[in-house]
Amino acid sequence: MAYPPRRRARIEVVAMIDIIFFLLAFFMLATLETLPARGLDGQLPASATASRLDPADVVIVLARDGAISVAGAPLDHQRLTALLRDKGPRTQVTITGAGAASLTDLVAVMDACRAAGITAIALATREVGA
């Protein structure tokens, strides 16, 4: 009695490569550091002359009621100044938040930044009509 010739087992890697590239693309897109992806509260004010900037080192969120938070952690003005002083004077800061935030609160946040020696301060806005 003759047995059929033995065939070697093959592992099909084409499907695995497709899945790996899909996961790589998914995780790359999921970890992009952009302002809209951070889920910031509030409606940004509109500006017709705004320009795109490089991503900031620190994003300060100013709420409608004047509350300040950085990376989701609430801070007061003294702790904000201490945090920024630890980061160094070359830190780029973006202030974002509610369009209805008080100008007094905005100036207080900018004063805290300047007290820490920060000079690169930007205000986040949205495009007109967006």
C-alpha positions as a LaTeX table, in Angstrom:
\begin{tabular}{lrrr}
\hline
Residue & $x$ (\AA) & $y$ (\AA) & $z$ (\AA) \\
\hline
Met1 & 0.00 & 0.00 & 0.00 \\
Ala2 & 1.45 & 3.34 & $-1.04$ \\
Tyr3 & 1.05 & 6.40 & 1.06 \\
Pro4 & 0.65 & 9.82 & $-0.55$ \\
Pro5 & 3.73 & 12.04 & $-0.27$ \\
Arg6 & 3.87 & 14.14 & 2.88 \\
Arg7 & 3.30 & 17.83 & 2.39 \\
Arg8 & 4.98 & 20.30 & 4.63 \\
Ala9 & 2.71 & 22.57 & 6.67 \\
Arg10 & 2.72 & 26.21 & 5.61 \\
Ile11 & 1.88 & 29.21 & 7.70 \\
Glu12 & 0.18 & 31.89 & 5.65 \\
Val13 & 1.69 & 35.18 & 6.77 \\
Val14 & 0.01 & 37.48 & 4.27 \\
Ala15 & $-3.10$ & 37.81 & 6.42 \\
Met16 & $-1.00$ & 38.41 & 9.54 \\
Ile17 & 0.98 & 41.15 & 7.79 \\
Asp18 & $-2.25$ & 42.87 & 6.76 \\
Ile19 & $-3.51$ & 42.80 & 10.35 \\
Ile20 & $-0.20$ & 44.10 & 11.72 \\
Phe21 & $-0.18$ & 47.04 & 9.29 \\
Phe22 & $-3.80$ & 47.81 & 10.14 \\
Leu23 & $-2.99$ & 47.84 & 13.87 \\
Leu24 & 0.09 & 49.98 & 13.27 \\
Ala25 & $-1.93$ & 52.54 & 11.31 \\
Phe26 & $-4.71$ & 52.51 & 13.94 \\
Phe27 & $-2.35$ & 53.15 & 16.85 \\
Met28 & $-0.46$ & 55.84 & 14.97 \\
Leu29 & $-3.68$ & 57.72 & 14.24 \\
Ala30 & $-5.01$ & 57.18 & 17.76 \\
Thr31 & $-1.94$ & 58.71 & 19.39 \\
Leu32 & $-1.67$ & 61.91 & 17.36 \\
Glu33 & $-1.21$ & 64.93 & 19.59 \\
Thr34 & $-3.70$ & 67.43 & 18.24 \\
Leu35 & $-5.93$ & 69.86 & 20.09 \\
Pro36 & $-9.29$ & 68.52 & 18.83 \\
Ala37 & $-8.28$ & 64.97 & 19.77 \\
Arg38 & $-7.81$ & 65.97 & 23.39 \\
Gly39 & $-11.51$ & 66.40 & 23.91 \\
Leu40 & $-11.28$ & 69.94 & 25.18 \\
Asp41 & $-14.40$ & 71.41 & 26.73 \\
Gly42 & $-15.99$ & 74.56 & 25.44 \\
Gln43 & $-16.42$ & 76.29 & 22.14 \\
Leu44 & $-13.24$ & 77.94 & 20.91 \\
Pro45 & $-13.55$ & 81.55 & 19.76 \\
Ala46 & $-13.38$ & 82.12 & 16.00 \\
Ser47 & $-10.60$ & 84.04 & 14.26 \\
Ala48 & $-10.27$ & 84.97 & 10.61 \\
Thr49 & $-6.51$ & 85.58 & 10.87 \\
Ala50 & $-5.44$ & 82.55 & 12.90 \\
Ser51 & $-2.47$ & 80.50 & 11.73 \\
Arg52 & $-1.39$ & 76.96 & 12.47 \\
Leu53 & 1.40 & 76.49 & 15.02 \\
Asp54 & 3.54 & 73.56 & 16.05 \\
Pro55 & 2.06 & 71.46 & 18.86 \\
Ala56 & 2.58 & 73.10 & 22.24 \\
Asp57 & 4.51 & 71.58 & 25.11 \\
Val58 & 1.76 & 72.54 & 27.58 \\
Val59 & $-1.93$ & 73.09 & 26.81 \\
Ile60 & $-3.79$ & 75.12 & 29.44 \\
Val61 & $-7.58$ & 74.77 & 29.40 \\
Leu62 & $-9.49$ & 77.78 & 30.69 \\
Ala63 & $-13.10$ & 76.94 & 31.57 \\
Arg64 & $-16.05$ & 79.31 & 31.38 \\
Asp65 & $-16.04$ & 79.68 & 35.17 \\
Gly66 & $-12.31$ & 80.53 & 35.26 \\
Ala67 & $-11.08$ & 77.08 & 36.33 \\
Ile68 & $-7.67$ & 76.10 & 34.96 \\
Ser69 & $-6.53$ & 72.60 & 34.04 \\
Val70 & $-3.46$ & 71.08 & 32.41 \\
Ala71 & $-3.67$ & 67.53 & 31.03 \\
Gly72 & $-6.99$ & 67.08 & 32.81 \\
Ala73 & $-5.62$ & 68.02 & 36.24 \\
Pro74 & $-7.16$ & 71.13 & 37.84 \\
Leu75 & $-4.64$ & 73.74 & 38.99 \\
Asp76 & $-4.66$ & 77.11 & 40.68 \\
His77 & $-2.48$ & 80.00 & 39.51 \\
Gln78 & 0.39 & 79.28 & 41.92 \\
Arg79 & 0.61 & 75.59 & 40.97 \\
Leu80 & 0.40 & 76.52 & 37.29 \\
Thr81 & 3.32 & 78.92 & 37.70 \\
Ala82 & 5.33 & 76.26 & 39.56 \\
Leu83 & 4.57 & 73.64 & 36.86 \\
Leu84 & 5.66 & 75.97 & 34.08 \\
Arg85 & 8.76 & 77.09 & 35.97 \\
Asp86 & 9.78 & 73.40 & 36.27 \\
Lys87 & 9.36 & 72.94 & 32.51 \\
Gly88 & 11.74 & 75.80 & 31.71 \\
Pro89 & 11.55 & 79.16 & 29.93 \\
Arg90 & 11.64 & 77.66 & 26.41 \\
Thr91 & 8.33 & 75.85 & 26.94 \\
Gln92 & 5.65 & 76.62 & 24.37 \\
Val93 & 2.21 & 77.15 & 25.93 \\
Thr94 & $-1.20$ & 77.17 & 24.24 \\
Ile95 & $-4.20$ & 78.53 & 26.12 \\
Thr96 & $-7.51$ & 77.10 & 24.99 \\
Gly97 & $-10.99$ & 76.73 & 26.35 \\
Ala98 & $-14.40$ & 78.28 & 26.30 \\
Gly99 & $-15.02$ & 81.27 & 24.06 \\
Ala100 & $-17.13$ & 82.77 & 26.84 \\
Ala101 & $-14.26$ & 82.69 & 29.34 \\
Ser102 & $-13.63$ & 85.97 & 31.10 \\
Leu103 & $-10.89$ & 88.22 & 29.77 \\
Thr104 & $-9.84$ & 88.75 & 33.40 \\
Asp105 & $-9.30$ & 84.99 & 33.81 \\
Leu106 & $-7.34$ & 84.85 & 30.54 \\
Val107 & $-5.05$ & 87.68 & 31.65 \\
Ala108 & $-4.54$ & 85.95 & 35.02 \\
Val109 & $-3.44$ & 82.75 & 33.23 \\
Met110 & $-1.10$ & 84.75 & 30.98 \\
Asp111 & 0.33 & 86.49 & 34.07 \\
Ala112 & 0.99 & 83.08 & 35.65 \\
Cys113 & 2.84 & 82.04 & 32.47 \\
Arg114 & 4.90 & 85.22 & 32.41 \\
Ala115 & 5.71 & 84.84 & 36.12 \\
Ala116 & 7.20 & 81.43 & 35.26 \\
Gly117 & 9.37 & 83.04 & 32.56 \\
Ile118 & 7.34 & 81.69 & 29.61 \\
Thr119 & 7.32 & 83.99 & 26.58 \\
Ala120 & 5.93 & 81.66 & 23.89 \\
Ile121 & 2.18 & 81.84 & 24.58 \\
Ala122 & $-0.46$ & 81.11 & 21.94 \\
Leu123 & $-4.26$ & 81.26 & 22.04 \\
Ala124 & $-6.17$ & 78.40 & 20.40 \\
Thr125 & $-8.98$ & 79.42 & 18.06 \\
Arg126 & $-11.13$ & 77.83 & 15.40 \\
Glu127 & $-11.56$ & 78.91 & 11.81 \\
Val128 & $-14.45$ & 81.23 & 11.03 \\
Gly129 & $-17.42$ & 79.15 & 9.89 \\
Ala130 & $-16.03$ & 75.89 & 11.28 \\
\hline
\end{tabular}
